[in-house]
PDB file of C-alpha atoms and ligand atoms in Angstrom:
ATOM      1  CA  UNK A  26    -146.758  69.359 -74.904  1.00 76.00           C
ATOM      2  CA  UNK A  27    -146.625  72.350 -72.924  1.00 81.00           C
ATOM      3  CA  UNK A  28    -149.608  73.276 -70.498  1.00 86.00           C
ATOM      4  CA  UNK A  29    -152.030  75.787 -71.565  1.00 94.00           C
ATOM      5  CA  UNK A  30    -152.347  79.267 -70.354  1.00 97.00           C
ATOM      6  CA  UNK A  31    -155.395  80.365 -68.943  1.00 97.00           C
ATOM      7  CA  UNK A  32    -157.787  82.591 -71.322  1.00 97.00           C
ATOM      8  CA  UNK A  33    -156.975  85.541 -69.430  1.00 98.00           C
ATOM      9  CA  UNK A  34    -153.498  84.911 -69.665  1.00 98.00           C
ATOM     10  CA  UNK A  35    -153.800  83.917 -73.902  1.00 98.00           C
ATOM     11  CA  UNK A  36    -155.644  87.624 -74.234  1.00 98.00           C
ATOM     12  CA  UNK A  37    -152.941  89.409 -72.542  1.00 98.00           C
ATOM     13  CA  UNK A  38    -149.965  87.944 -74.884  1.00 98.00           C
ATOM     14  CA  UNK A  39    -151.931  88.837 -77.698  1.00 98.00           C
ATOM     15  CA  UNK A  40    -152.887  92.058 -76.730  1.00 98.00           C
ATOM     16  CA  UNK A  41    -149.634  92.689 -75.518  1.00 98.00           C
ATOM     17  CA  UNK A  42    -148.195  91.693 -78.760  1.00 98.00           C
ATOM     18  CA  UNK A  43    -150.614  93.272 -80.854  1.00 98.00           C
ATOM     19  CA  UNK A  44    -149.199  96.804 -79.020  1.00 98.00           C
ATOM     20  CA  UNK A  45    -145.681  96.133 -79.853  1.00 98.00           C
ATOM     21  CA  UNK A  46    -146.079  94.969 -83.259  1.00 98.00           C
ATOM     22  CA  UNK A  47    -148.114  98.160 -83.945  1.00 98.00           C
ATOM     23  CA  UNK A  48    -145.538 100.614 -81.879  1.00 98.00           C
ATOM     24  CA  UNK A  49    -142.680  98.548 -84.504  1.00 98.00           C
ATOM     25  CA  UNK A  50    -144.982  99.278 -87.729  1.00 98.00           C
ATOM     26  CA  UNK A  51    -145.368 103.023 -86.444  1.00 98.00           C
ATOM     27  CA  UNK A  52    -141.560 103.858 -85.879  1.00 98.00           C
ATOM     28  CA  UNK A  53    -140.334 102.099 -88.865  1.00 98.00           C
ATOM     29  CA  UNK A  54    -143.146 104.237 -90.806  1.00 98.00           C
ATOM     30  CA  UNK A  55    -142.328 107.262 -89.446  1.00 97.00           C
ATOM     31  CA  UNK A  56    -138.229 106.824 -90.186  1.00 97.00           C
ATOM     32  CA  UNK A  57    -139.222 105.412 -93.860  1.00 97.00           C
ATOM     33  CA  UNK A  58    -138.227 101.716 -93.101  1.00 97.00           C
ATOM     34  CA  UNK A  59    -139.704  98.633 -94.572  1.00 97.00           C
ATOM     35  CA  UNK A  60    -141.740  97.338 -91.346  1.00 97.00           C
ATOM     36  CA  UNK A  61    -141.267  94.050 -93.137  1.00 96.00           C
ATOM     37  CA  UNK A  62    -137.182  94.844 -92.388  1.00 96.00           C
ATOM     38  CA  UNK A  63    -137.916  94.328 -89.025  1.00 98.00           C
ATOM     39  CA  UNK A  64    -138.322  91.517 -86.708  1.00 98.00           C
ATOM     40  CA  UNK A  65    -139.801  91.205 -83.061  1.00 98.00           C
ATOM     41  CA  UNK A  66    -138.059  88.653 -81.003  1.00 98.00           C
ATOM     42  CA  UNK A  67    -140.377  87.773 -77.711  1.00 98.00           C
ATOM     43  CA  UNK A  68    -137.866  87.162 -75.104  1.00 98.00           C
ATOM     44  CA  UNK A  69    -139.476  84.430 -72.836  1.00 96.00           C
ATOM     45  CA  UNK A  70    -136.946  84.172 -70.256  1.00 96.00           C
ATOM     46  CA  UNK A  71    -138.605  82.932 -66.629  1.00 96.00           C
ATOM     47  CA  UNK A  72    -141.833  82.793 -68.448  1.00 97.00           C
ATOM     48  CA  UNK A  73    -143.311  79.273 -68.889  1.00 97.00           C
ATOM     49  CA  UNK A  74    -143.510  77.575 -71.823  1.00 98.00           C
ATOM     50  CA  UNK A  75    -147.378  77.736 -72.016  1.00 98.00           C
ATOM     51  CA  UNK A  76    -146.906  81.655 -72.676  1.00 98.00           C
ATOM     52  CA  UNK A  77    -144.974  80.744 -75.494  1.00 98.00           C
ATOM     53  CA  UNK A  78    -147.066  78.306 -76.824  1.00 98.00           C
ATOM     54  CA  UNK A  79    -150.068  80.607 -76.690  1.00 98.00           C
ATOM     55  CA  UNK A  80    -148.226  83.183 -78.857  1.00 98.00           C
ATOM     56  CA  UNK A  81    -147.272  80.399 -81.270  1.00 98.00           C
ATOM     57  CA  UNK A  82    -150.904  79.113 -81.147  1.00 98.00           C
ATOM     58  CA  UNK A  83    -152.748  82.215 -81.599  1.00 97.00           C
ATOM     59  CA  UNK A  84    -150.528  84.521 -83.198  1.00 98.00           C
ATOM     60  CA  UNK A  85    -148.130  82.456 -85.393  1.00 98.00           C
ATOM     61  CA  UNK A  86    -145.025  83.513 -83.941  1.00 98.00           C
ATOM     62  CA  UNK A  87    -141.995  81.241 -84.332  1.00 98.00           C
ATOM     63  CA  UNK A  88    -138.987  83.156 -82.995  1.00 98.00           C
ATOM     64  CA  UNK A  89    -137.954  83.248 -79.471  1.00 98.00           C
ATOM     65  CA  UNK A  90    -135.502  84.422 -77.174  1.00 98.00           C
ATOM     66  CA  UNK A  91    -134.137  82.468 -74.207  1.00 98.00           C
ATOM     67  CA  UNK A  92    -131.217  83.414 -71.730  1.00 98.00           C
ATOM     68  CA  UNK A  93    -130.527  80.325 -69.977  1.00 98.00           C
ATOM     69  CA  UNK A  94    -129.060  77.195 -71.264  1.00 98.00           C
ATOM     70  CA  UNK A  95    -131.164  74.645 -69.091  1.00 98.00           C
ATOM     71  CA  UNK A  96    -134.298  76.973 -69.750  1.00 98.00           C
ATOM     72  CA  UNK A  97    -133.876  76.808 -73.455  1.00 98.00           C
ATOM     73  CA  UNK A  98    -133.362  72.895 -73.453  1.00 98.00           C
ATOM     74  CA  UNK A  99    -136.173  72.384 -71.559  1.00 98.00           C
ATOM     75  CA  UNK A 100    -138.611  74.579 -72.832  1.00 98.00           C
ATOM     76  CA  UNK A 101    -137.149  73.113 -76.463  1.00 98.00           C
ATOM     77  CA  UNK A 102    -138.258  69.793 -75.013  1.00 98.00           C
ATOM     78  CA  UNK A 103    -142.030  70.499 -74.505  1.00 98.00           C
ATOM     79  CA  UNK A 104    -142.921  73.119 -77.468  1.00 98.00           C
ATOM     80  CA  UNK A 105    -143.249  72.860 -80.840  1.00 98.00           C
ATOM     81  CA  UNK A 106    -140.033  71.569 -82.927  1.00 98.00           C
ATOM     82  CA  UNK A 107    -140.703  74.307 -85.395  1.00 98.00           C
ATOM     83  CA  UNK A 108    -139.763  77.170 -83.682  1.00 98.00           C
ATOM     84  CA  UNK A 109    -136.681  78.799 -84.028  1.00 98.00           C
ATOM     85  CA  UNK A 110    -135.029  79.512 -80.619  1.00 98.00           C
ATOM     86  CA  UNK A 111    -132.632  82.005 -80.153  1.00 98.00           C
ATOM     87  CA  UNK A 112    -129.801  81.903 -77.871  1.00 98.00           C
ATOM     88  CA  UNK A 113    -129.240  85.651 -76.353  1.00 98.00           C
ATOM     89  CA  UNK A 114    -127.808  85.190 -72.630  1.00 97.00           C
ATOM     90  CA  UNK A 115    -124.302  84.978 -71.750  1.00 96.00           C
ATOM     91  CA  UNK A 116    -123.282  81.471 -72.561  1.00 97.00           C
ATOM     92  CA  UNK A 117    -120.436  79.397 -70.479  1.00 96.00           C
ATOM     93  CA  UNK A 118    -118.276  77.481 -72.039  1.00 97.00           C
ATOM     94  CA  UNK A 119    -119.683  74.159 -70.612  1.00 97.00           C
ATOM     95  CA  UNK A 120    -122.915  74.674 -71.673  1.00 98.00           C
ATOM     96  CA  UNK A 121    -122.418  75.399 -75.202  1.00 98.00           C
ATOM     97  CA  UNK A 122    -122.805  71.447 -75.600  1.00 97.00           C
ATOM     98  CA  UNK A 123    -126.186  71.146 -74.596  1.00 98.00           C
ATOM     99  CA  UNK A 124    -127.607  74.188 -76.630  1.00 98.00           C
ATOM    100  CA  UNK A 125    -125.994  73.084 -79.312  1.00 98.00           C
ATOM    101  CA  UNK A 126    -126.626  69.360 -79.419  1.00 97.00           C
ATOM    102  CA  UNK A 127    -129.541  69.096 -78.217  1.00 98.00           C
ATOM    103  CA  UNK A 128    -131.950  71.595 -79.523  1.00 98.00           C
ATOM    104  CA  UNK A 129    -132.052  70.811 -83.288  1.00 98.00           C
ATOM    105  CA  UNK A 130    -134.228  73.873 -84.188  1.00 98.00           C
ATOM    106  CA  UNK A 131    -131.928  75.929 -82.271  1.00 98.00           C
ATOM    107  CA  UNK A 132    -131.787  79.056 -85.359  1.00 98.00           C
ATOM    108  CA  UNK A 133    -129.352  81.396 -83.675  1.00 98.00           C
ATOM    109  CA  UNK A 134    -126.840  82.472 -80.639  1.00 98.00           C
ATOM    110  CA  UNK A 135    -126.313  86.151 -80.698  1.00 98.00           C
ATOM    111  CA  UNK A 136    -123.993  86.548 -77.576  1.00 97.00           C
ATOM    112  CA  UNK A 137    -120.785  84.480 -78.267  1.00 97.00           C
ATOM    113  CA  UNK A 138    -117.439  87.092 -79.311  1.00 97.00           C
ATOM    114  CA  UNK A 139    -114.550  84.510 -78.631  1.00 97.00           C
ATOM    115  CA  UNK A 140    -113.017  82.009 -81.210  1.00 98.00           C
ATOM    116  CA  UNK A 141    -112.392  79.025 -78.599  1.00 98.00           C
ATOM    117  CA  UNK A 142    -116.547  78.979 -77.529  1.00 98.00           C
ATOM    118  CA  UNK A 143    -117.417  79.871 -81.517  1.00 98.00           C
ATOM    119  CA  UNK A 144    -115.559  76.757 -82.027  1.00 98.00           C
ATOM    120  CA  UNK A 145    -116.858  74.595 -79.297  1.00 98.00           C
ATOM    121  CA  UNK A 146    -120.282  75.598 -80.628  1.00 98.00           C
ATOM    122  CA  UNK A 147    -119.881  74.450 -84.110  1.00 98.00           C
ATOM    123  CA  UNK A 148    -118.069  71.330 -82.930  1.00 98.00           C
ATOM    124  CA  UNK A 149    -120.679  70.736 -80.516  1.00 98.00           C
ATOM    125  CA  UNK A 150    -123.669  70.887 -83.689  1.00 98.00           C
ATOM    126  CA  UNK A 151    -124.141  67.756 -85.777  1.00 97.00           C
ATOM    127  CA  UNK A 152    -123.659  68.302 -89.532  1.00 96.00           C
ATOM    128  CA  UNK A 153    -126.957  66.886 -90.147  1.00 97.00           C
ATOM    129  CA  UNK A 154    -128.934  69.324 -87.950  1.00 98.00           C
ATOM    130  CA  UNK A 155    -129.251  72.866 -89.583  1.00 98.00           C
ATOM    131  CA  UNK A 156    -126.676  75.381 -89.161  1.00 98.00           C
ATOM    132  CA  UNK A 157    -126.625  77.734 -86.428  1.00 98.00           C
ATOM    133  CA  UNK A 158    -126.778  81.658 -86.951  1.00 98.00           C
ATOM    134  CA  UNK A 159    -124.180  83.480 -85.281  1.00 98.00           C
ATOM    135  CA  UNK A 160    -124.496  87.192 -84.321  1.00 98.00           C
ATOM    136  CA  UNK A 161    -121.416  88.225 -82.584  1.00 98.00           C
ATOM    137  CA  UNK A 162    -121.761  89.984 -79.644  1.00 98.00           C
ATOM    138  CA  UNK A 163    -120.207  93.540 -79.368  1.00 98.00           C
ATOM    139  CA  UNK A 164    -119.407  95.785 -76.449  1.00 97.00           C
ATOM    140  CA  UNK A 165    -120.643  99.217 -77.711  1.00 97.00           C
ATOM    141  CA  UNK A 166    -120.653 100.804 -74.465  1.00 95.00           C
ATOM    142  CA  UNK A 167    -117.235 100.237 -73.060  1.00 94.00           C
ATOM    143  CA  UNK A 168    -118.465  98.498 -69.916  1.00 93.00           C
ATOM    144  CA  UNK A 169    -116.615  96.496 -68.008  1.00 90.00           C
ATOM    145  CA  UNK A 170    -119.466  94.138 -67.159  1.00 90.00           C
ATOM    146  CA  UNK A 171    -120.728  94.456 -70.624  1.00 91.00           C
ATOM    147  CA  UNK A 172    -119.385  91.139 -72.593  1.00 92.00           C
ATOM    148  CA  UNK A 173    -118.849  90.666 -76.616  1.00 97.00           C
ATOM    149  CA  UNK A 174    -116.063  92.227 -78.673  1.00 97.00           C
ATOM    150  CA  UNK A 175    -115.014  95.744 -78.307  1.00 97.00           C
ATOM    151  CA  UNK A 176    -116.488  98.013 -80.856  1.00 97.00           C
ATOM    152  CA  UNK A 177    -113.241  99.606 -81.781  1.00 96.00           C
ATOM    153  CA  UNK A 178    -111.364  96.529 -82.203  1.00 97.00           C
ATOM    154  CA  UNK A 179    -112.458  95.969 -85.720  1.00 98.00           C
ATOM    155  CA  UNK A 180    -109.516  94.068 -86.833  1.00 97.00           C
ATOM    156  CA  UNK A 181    -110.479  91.510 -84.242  1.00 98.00           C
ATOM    157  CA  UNK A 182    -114.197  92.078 -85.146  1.00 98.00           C
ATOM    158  CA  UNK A 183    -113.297  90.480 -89.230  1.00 98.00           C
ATOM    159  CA  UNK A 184    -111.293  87.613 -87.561  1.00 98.00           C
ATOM    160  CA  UNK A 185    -113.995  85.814 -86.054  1.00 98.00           C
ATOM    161  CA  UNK A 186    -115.892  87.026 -88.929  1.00 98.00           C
ATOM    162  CA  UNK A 187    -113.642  85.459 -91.017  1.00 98.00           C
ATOM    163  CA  UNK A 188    -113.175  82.116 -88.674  1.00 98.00           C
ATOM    164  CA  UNK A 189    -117.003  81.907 -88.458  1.00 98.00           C
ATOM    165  CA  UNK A 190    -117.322  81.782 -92.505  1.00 98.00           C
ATOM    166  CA  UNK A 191    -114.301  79.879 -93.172  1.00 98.00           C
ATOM    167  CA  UNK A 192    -113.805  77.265 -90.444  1.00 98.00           C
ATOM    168  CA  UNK A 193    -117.396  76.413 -89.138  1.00 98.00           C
ATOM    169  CA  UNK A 194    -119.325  74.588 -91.829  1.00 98.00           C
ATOM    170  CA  UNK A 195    -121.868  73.939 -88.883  1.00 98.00           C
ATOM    171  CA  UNK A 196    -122.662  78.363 -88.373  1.00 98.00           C
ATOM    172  CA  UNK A 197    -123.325  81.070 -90.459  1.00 98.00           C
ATOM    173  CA  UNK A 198    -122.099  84.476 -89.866  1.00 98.00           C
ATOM    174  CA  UNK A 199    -125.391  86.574 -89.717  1.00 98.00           C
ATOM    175  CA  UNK A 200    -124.681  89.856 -87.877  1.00 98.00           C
ATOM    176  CA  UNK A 201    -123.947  91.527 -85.173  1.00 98.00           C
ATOM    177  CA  UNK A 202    -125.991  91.980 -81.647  1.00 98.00           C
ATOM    178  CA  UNK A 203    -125.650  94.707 -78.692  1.00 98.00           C
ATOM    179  CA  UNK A 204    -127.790  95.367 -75.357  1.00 96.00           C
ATOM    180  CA  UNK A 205    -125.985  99.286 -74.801  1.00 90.00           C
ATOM    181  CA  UNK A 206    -125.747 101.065 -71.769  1.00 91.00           C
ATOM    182  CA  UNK A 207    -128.809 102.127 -69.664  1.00 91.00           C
ATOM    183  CA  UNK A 208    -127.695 105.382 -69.622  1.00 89.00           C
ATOM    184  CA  UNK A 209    -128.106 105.711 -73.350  1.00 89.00           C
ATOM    185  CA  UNK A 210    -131.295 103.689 -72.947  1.00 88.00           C
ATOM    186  CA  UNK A 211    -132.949 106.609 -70.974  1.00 85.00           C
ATOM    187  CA  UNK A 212    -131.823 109.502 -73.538  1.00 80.00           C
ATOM    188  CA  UNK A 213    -134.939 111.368 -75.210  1.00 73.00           C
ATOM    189  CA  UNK A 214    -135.867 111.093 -78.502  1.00 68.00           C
ATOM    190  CA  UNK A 215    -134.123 113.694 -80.041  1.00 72.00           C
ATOM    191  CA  UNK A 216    -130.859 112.578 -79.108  1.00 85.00           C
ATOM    192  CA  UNK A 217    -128.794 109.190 -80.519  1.00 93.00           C
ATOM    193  CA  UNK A 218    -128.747 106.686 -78.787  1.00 95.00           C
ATOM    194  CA  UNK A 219    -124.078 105.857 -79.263  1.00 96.00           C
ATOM    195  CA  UNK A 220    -124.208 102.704 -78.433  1.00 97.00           C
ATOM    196  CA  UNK A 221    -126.795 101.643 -81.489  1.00 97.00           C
ATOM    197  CA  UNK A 222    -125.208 104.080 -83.781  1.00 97.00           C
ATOM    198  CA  UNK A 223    -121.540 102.079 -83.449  1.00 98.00           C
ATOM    199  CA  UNK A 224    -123.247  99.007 -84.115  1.00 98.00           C
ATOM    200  CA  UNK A 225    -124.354 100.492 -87.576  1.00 98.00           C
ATOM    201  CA  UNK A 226    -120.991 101.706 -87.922  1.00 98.00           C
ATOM    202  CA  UNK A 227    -119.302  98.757 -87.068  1.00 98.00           C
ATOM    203  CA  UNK A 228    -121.559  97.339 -89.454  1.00 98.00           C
ATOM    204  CA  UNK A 229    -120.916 100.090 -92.625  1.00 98.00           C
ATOM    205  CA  UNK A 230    -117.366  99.300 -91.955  1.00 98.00           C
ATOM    206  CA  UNK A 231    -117.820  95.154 -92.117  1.00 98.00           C
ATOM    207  CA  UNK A 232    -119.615  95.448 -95.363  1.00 98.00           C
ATOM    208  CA  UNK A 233    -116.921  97.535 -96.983  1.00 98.00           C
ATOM    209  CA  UNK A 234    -114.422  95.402 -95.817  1.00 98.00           C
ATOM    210  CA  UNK A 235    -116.094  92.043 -97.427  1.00 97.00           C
ATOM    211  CA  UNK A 236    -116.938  94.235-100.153  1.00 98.00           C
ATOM    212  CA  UNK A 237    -120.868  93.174 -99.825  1.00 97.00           C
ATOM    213  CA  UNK A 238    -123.318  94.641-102.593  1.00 96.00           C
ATOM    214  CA  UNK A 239    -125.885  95.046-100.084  1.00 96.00           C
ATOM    215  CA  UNK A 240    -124.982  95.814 -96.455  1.00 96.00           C
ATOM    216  CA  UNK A 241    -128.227  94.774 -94.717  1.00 95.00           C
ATOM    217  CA  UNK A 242    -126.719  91.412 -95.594  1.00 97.00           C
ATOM    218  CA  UNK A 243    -125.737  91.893 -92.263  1.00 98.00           C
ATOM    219  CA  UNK A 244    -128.026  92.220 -89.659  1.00 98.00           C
ATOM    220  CA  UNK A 245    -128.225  93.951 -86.046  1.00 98.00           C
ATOM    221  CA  UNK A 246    -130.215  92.362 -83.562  1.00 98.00           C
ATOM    222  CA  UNK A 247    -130.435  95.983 -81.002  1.00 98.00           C
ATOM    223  CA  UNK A 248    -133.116  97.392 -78.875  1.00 97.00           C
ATOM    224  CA  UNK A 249    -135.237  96.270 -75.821  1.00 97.00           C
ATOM    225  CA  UNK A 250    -138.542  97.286 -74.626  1.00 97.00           C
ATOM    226  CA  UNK A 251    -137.357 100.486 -73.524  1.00 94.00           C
ATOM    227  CA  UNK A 252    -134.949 101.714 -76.406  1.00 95.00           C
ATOM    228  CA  UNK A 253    -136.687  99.656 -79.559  1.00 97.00           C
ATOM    229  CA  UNK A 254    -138.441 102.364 -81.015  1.00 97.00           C
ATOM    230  CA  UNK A 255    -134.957 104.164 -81.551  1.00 96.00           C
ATOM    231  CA  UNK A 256    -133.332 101.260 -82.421  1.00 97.00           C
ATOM    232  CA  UNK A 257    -135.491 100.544 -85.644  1.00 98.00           C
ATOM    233  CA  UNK A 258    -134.960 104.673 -86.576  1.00 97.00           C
ATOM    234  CA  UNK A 259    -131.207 103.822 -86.785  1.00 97.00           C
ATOM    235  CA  UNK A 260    -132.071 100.716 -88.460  1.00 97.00           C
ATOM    236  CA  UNK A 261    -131.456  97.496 -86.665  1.00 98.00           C
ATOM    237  CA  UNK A 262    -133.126  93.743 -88.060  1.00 98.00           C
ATOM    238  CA  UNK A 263    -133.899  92.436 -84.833  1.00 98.00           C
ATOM    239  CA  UNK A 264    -135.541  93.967 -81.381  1.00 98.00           C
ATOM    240  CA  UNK A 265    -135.657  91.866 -78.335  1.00 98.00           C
ATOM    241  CA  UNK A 266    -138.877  92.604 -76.230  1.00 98.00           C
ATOM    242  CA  UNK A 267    -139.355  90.737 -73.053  1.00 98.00           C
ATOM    243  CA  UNK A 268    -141.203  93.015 -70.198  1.00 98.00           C
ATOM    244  CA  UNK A 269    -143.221  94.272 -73.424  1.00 98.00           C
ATOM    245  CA  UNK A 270    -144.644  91.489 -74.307  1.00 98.00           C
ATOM    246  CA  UNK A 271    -144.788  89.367 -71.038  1.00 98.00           C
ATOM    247  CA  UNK A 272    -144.910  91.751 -68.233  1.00 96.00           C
ATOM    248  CA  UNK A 273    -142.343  92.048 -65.785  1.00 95.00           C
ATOM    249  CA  UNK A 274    -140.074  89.342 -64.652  1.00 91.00           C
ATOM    250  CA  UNK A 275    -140.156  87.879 -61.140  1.00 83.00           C
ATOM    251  CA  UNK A 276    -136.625  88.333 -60.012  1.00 77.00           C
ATOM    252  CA  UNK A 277    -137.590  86.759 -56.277  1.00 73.00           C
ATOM    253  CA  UNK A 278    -135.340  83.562 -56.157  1.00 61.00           C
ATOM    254  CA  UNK A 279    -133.122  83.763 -58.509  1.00 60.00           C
ATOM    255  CA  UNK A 280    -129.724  84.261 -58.808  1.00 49.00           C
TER     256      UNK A 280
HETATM  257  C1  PLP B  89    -133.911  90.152 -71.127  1.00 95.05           C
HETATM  258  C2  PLP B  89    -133.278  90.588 -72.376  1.00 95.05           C
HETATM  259  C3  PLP B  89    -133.988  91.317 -73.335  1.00 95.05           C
HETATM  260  C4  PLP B  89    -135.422  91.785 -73.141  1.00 95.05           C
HETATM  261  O1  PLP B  89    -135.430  92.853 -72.228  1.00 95.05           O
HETATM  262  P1  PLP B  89    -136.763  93.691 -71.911  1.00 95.05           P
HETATM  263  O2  PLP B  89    -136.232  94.976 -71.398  1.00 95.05           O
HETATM  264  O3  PLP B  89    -137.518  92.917 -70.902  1.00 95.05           O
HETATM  265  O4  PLP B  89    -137.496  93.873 -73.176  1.00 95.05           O
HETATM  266  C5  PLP B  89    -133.341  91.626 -74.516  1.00 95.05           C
HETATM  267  N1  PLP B  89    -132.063  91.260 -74.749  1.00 95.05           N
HETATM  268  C6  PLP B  89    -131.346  90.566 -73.847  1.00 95.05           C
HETATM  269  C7  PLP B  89    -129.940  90.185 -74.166  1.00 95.05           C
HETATM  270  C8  PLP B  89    -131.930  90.218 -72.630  1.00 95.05           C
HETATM  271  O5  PLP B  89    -131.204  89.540 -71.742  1.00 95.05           O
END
């Protein structure tokens, strides 16, 4: 069991996520999207697990975000084994292990792009646990620092699409998932935002490719607390709302 937040703390998260969930129905209204469509991931990251466990408690929310290996397996440890965590920091390759075998309602890792870690983490999950959703990560900025799969490479884009389908019976290929440059972050709200709009194309282009009937068969998991709201206008699944929801993070002693 995780410890309890303090009242104060339990109004905040809900208030907080009240806000976003009503800023998400808004935008999705105003750019004719199902609000339904769209899904807010709470990114808990440095928060403790008793802010997650109020926002489970109070307003049913099962999907979470987590960054850090040992954070996620811990937190996993004390909060309810019916939420579905979601794996969206960068993700070495000895690690991969632990996520993977030992958080059982793991539902998803949205930041691996190479074959020899996609394999480790399906190897890693036990057949009897449920399958792991894989968005693969894609560099749609072009920075260096930036990891996933470049957005132009689609050839290479369909082969771990394909080796993901046809060679992992532990993972499911579910979409794709971007964070974007900050620079395109800041742009106003008349103008695109290129990184999210590559996604989408990237994303047009997959579903032609595997000749899908309905292209939202693929998801995008794009769009943070400052860029969300233009995110859902060019149609992503997923946003990923930390500061939002939590308040800021406490980067004092960390690495
Ligand atoms: C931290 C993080 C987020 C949430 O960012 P906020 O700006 O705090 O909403 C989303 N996606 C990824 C990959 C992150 O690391």
């Amino acid at each position: 069991m995780a410890a309890k937040a303090t009242a104060e703390r339990i109004l905040e998260l809900s208030q907080n996520y009240a806000k976003i969930a009503a800023r998400v129905t808004a935008a999705a209204t105003k750019h004719n999207r199902n609000p339904n469509h769209i899904k807010i991931l709470p990114v808990s990251k440095w928060k403790p697990a008793s802010d997650i466990q109020a926002l489970y408690d109070n307003d049913n929310l099962r999907h979470f975000g987590e960054n850090y290996a040992q954070e996620l397996v811990e937190k996993a440890q004390v909060l309810p084994e019916d939420i579905q965590w979601h794996f969206i920091g960068a993700l070495q390759s000895n690690k991969i292990k632990d996520v993977a075998g030992k958080v059982k309602n793991l539902y998803s890792v949205e930041s691996l792009s190479e074959e020899k870690k996609i394999k480790k983490l399906n190897d890693s999950r036990q057949p009897n646990w449920p399958k792991v959703n894989v968005f693969l990560q894609i560099n749609t900025s072009s920075e260096e620092q930036k990891s996933g799969l470049s957005y132009d490479d689609k050839e290479g884009v369909l082969k771990q699409v394909e080796f993901i389908t046809n060679q992992c019976e532990n993972l499911i290929f579910k979409g794709f998932m971007t964070i974007g440059s900050i620079e395109q972050s800041k742009r106003s709200d008349s103008e695109e935002n290129q990184d999210f709009k590559r996604l989408v194309e990237l994303k047009q282009w997959l579903a032609e490719q595997l000749k899908l009937a309905n292209q939202d068969d693929i998801e995008l998991s794009m769009g943070m607390s400052s860029d969300f709201e233009e995110a859902i206008r060019q149609g992503t699944s997923y946003v990923r709302i930390g500061t939002n929801i939590f308040g800021a993070r406490d980067y004092s002693g960390k690495k």
